[in-house]
Structures are given as C-alpha cells and as structure tokens.
XYZ file of N, CA, C and O in Angstrom:
504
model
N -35.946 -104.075 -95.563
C -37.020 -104.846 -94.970
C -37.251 -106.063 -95.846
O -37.490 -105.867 -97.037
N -37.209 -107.117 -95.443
C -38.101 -108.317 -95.974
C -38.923 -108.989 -95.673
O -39.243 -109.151 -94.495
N -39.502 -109.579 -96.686
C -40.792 -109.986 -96.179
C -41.142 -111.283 -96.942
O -41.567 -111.344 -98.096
N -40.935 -112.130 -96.248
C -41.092 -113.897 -96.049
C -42.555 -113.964 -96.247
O -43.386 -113.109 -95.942
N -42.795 -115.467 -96.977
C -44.514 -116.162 -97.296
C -43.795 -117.228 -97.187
O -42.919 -117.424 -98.030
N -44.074 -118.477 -95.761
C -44.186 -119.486 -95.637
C -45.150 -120.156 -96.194
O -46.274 -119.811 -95.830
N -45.072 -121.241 -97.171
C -46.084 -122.271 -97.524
C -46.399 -123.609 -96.572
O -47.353 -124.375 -96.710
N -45.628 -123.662 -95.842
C -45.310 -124.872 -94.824
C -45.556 -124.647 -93.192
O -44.456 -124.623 -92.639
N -46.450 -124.506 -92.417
C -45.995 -124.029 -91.132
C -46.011 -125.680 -90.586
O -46.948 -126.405 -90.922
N -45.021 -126.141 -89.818
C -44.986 -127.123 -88.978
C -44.732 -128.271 -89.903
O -45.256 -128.335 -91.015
N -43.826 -129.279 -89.371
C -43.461 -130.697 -90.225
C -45.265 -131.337 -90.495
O -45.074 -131.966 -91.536
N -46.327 -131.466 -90.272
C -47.049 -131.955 -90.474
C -48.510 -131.456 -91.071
O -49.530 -132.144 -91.056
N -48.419 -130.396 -91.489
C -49.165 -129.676 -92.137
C -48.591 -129.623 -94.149
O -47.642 -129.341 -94.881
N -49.738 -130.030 -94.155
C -49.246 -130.325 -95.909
C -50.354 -130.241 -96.826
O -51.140 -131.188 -96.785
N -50.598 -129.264 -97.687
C -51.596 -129.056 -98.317
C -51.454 -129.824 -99.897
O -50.483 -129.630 -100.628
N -52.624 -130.727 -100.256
C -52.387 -131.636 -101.557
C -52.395 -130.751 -103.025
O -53.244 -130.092 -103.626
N -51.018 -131.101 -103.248
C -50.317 -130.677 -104.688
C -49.745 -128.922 -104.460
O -49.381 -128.337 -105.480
N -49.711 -128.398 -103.524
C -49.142 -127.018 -103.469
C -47.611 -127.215 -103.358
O -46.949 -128.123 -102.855
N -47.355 -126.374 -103.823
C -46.044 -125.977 -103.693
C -45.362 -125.548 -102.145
O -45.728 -124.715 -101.315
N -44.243 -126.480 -102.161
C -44.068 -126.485 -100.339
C -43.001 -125.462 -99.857
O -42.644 -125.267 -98.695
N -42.363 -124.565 -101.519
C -41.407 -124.010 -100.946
C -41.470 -122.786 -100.367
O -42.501 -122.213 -100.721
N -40.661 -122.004 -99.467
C -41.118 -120.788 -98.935
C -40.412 -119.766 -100.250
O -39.520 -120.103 -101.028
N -41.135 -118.449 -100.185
C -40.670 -117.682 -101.182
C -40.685 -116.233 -100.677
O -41.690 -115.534 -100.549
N -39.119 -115.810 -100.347
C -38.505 -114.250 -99.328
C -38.399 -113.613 -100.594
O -38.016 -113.992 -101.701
N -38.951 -112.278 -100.023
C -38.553 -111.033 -100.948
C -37.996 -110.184 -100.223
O -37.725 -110.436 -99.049
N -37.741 -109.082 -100.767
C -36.875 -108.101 -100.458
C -37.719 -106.874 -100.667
O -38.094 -106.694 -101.826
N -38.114 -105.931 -99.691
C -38.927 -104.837 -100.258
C -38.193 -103.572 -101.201
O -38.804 -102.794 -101.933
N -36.983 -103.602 -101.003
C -36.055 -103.078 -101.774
C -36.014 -103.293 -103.237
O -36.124 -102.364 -104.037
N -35.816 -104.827 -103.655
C -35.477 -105.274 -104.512
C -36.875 -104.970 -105.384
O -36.840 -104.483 -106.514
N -38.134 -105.339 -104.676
C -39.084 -105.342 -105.011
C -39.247 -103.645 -106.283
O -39.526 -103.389 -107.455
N -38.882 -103.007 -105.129
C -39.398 -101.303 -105.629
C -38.678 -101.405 -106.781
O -39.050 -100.935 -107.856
N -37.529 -102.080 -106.578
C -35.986 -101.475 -108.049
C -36.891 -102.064 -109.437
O -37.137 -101.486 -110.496
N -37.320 -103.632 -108.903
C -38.198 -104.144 -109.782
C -39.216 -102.757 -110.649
O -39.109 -102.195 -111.739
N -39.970 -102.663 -109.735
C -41.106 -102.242 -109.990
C -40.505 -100.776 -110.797
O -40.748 -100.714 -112.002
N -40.047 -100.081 -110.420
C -39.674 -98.726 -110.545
C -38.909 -98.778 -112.345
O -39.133 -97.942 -113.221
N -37.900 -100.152 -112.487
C -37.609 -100.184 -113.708
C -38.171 -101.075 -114.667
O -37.537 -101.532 -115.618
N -39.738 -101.395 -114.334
C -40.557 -101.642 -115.158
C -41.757 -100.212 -115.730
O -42.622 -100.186 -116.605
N -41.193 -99.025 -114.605
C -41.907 -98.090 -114.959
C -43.844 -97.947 -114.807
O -44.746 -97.349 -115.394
N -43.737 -98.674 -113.927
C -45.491 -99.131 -113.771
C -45.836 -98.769 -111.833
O -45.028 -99.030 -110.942
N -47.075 -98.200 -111.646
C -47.143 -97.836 -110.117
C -47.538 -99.266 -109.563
O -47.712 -99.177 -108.347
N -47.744 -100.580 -110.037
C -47.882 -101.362 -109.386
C -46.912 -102.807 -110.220
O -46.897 -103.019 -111.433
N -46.281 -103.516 -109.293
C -45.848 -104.908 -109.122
C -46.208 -105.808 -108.548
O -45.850 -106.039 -107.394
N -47.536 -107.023 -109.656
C -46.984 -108.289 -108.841
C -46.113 -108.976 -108.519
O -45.142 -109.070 -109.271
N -46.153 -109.746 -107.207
C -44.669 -110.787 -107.452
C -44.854 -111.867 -106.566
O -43.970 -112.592 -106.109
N -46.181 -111.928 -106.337
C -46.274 -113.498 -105.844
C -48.295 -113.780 -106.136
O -49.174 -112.977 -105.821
N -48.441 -114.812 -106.641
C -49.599 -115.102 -107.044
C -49.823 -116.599 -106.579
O -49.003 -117.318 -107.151
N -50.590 -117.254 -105.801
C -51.296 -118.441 -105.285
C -52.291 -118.477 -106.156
O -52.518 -117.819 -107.171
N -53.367 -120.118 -105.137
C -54.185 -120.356 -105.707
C -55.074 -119.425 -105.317
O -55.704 -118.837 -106.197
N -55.299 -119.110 -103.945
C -56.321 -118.447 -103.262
C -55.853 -116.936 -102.916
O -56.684 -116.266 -102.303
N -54.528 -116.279 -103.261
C -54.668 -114.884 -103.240
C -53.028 -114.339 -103.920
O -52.075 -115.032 -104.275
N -53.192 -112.893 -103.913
C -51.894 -112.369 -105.052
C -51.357 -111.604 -104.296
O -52.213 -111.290 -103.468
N -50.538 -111.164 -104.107
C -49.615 -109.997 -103.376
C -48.626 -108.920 -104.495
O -47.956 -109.437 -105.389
N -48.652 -107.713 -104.334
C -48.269 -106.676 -105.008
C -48.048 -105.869 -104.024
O -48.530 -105.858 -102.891
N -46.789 -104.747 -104.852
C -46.294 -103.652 -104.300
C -47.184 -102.121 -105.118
O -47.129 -101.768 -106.296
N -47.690 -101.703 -104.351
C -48.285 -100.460 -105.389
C -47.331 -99.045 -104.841
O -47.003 -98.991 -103.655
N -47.002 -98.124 -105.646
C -46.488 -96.723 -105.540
C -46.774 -96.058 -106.184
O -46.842 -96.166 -107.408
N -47.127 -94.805 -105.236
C -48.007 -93.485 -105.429
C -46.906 -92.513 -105.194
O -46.291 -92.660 -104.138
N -46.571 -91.617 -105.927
C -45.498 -90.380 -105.563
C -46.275 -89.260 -104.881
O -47.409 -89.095 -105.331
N -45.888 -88.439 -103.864
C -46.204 -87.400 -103.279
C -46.838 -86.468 -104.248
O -46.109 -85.627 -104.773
N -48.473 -86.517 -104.646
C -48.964 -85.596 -105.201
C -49.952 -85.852 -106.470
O -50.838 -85.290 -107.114
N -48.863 -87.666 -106.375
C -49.744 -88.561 -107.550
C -51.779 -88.875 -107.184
O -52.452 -89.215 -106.212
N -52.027 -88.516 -108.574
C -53.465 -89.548 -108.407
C -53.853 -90.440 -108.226
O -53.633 -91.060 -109.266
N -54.482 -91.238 -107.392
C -54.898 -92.726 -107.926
C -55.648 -93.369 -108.934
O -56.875 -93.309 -108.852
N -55.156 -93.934 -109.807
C -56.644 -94.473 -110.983
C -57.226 -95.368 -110.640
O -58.091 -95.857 -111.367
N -56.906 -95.919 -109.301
C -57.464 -97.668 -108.914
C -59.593 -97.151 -109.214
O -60.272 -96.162 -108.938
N -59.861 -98.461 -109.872
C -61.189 -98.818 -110.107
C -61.790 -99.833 -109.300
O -60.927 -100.700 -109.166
N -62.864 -100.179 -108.676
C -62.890 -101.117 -107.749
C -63.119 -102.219 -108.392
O -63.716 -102.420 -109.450
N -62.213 -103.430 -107.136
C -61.602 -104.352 -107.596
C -62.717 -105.789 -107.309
O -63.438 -105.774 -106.311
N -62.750 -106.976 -108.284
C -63.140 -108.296 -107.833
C -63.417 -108.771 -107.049
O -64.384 -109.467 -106.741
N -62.178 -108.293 -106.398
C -61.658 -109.597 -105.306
C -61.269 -108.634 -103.942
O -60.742 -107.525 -104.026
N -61.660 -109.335 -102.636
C -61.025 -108.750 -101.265
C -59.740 -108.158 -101.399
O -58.918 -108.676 -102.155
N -59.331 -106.594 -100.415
C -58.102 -106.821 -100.678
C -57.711 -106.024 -99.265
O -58.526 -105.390 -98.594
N -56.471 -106.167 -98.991
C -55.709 -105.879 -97.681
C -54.508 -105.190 -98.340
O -53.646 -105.744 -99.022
N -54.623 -103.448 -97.916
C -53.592 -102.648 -98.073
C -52.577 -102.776 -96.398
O -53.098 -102.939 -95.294
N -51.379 -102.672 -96.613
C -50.207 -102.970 -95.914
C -49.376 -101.387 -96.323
O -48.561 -101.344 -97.244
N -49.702 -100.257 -95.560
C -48.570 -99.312 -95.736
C -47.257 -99.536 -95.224
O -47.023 -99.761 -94.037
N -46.210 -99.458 -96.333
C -44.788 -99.975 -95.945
C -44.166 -98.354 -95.586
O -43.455 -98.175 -94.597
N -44.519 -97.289 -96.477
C -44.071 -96.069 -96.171
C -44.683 -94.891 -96.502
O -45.579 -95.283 -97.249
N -44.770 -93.817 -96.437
C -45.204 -92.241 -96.907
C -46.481 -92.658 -96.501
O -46.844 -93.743 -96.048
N -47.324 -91.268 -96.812
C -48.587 -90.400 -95.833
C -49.412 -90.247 -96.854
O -48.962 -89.998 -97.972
N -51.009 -90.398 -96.577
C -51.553 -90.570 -97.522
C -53.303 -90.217 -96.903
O -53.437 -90.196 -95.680
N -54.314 -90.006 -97.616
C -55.426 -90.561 -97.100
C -55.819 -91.200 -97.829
O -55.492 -91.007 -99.000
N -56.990 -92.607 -97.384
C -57.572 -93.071 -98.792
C -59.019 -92.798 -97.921
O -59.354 -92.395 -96.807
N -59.516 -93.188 -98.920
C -61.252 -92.866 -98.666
C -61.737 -94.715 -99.816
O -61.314 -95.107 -100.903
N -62.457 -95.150 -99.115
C -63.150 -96.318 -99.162
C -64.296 -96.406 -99.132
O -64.711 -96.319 -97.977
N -65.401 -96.602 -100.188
C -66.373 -96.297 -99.522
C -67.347 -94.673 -99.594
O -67.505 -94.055 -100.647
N -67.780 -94.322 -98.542
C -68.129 -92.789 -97.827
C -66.894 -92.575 -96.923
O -66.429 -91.440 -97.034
N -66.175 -93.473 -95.958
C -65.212 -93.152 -95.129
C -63.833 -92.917 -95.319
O -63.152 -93.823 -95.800
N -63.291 -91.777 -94.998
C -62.045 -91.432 -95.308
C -61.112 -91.508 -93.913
O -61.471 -90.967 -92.867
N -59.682 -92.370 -94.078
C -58.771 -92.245 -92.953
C -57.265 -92.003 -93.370
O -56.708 -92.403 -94.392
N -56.744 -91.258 -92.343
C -55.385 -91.204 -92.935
C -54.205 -92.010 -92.799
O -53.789 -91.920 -91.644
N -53.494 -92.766 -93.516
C -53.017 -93.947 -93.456
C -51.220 -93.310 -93.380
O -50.896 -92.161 -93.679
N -50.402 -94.251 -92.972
C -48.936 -93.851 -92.814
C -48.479 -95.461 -92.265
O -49.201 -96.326 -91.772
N -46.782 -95.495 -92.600
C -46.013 -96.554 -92.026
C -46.395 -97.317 -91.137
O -46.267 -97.072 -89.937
N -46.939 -98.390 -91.634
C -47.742 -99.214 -90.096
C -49.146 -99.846 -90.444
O -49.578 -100.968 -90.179
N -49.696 -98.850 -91.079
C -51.403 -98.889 -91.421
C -51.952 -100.004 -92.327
O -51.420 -100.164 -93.426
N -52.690 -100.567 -92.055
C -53.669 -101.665 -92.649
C -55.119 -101.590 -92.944
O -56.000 -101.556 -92.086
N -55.284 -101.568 -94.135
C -56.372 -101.239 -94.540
C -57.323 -101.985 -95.080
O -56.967 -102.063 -96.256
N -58.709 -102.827 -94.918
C -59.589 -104.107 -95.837
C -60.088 -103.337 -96.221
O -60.558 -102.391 -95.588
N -60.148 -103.596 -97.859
C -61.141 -103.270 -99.016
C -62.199 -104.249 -99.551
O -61.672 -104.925 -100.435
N -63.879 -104.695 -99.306
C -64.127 -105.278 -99.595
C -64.303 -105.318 -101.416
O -64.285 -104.299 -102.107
N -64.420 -106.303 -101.795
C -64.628 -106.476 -103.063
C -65.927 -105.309 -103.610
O -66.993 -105.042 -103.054
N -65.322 -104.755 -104.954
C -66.921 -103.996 -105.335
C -66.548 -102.843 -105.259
O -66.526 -101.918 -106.070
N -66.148 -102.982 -103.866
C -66.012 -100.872 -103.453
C -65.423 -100.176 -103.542
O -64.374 -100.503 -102.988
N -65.321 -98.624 -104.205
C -64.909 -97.852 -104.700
C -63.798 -97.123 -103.294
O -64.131 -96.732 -102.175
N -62.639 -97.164 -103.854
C -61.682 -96.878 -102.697
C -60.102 -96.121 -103.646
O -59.625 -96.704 -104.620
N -59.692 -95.179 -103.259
C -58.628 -94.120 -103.652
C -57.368 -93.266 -102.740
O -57.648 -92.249 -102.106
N -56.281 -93.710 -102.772
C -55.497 -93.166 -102.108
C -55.548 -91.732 -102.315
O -56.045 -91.457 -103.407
N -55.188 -90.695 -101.604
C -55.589 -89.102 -101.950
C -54.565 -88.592 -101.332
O -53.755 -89.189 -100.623
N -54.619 -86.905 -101.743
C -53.792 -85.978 -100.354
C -52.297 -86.880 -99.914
O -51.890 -87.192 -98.794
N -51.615 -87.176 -101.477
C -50.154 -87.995 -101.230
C -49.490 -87.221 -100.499
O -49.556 -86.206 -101.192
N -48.605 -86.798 -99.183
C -48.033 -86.154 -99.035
C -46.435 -86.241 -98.887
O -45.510 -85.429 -98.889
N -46.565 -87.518 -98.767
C -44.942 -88.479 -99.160
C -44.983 -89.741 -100.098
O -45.933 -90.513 -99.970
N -44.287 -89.923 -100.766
C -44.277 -90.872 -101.067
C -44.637 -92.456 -100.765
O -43.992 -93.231 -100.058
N -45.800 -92.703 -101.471
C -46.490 -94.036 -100.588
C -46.391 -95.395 -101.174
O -47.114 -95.692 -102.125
N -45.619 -96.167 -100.715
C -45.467 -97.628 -101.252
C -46.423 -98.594 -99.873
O -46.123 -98.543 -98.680
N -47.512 -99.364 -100.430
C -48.455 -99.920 -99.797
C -48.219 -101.532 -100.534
O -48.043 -101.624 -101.749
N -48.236 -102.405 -99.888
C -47.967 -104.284 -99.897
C -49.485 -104.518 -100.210
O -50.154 -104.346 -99.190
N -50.275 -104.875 -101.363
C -51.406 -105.421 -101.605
C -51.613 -106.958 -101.607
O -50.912 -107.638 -102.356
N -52.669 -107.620 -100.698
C -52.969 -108.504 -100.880
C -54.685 -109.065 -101.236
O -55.727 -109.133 -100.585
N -54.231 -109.413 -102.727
C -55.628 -109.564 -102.949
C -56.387 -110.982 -102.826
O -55.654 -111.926 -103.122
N -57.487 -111.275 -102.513
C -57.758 -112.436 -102.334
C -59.624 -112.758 -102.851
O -60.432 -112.062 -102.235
N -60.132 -113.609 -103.760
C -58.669 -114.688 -104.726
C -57.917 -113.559 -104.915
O -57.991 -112.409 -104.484
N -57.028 -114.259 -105.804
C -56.054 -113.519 -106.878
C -56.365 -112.616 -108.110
O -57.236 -112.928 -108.922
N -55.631 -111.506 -108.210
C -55.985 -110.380 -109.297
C -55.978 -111.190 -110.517
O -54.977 -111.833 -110.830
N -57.179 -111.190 -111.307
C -56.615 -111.578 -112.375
C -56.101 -110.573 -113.536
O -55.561 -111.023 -114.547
C-alpha cells in the first residue's frame, strides 16, 4: 500500500514559501523503518500545520499513549483493536478512522491482531 501527500493540488494553487514537492511513502517500507528502529511509533512526515506517523501495537500489547496537545486522526491500516477515548469505547479494524480531540485521554485495548494505525496530528507533535 502507498500512501501519497500532495503539496500542490492544481497548476494554480501555491502556498507562500512551502515546499511544492509531493512526498510518497510506502506503508511497507514505513513499518521496516519503524520496526528496525525498535520503537511502537514512526514519524515520517512533519509540516507546518500537522505530522503524520505510523504507530504499532502487537496483539496483546499495552498502550502507554498519554493525552496529546494537539488534534489527532487515527487511520487503521490493519489488525483489531478497541480504543476507548474519552468515556466511549469502539472497536476499530482495517478501514476505521478515529478523531481524538486534543487533551483527551484515549488507549488502544483488547489487541487482538496486530494493529498498525497512520496518525495524523495537527499542529504537529512536537
């Protein structure tokens, strides 16, 4: 799977002093990254106005996430999971999209496959 971030949509759209180039990843490449840095989360693209990361949870793993700064938008790429956000708990799988507002206490749980989720935080993690 890959997954493209256009900076440019249309010849006439041009934002002053950004960077105009587009930047493709590889969700593959991404994990190999991540996996032989030995860490459950990888950034790998950071803007002015938001950050994108790969996070992985193994079937059974805990979550330590603490609540975060900044807005954020979970993207399940694979494996079964529940998180609870909040008071509300849902069960998330391949497909699922999840907003976390800033502040709030939120935990992936009940891993039952292996879960790699696409984070986008906005601003950016610092």
């Amino acid at each position: 799977m890959c997954l493209i971030v256009a900076d440019l949509i249309g010849q006439g759209h041009k934002r002053q002093g950004a960077d105009q180039a587009m930047k493709a990843f590889r969700l593959d490449e991404l994990e190999a990254e991540r996996a032989a840095n030995e860490g459950a989360y990888l950034q790998f693209l950071r803007e002015q106005n938001m950050s994108v990361g790969l996070y992985a949870l193994d079937a059974g793993d805990q979550d330590p996430q603490k609540p975060h700064n900044q807005d954020e938008v979970y993207f399940v790429v694979s494996g079964r999971a529940a998180i609870t956000v909040g008071l509300e708990t849902t069960q998330v799988a391949r497909g699922s999209v999840i907003y976390v507002p800033a502040g709030v206490a939120h935990k992936f749980h009940h891993i039952t496959e292996d879960l790699r989720v696409l984070v986008v935080f906005s601003p950016p993690e610092r």
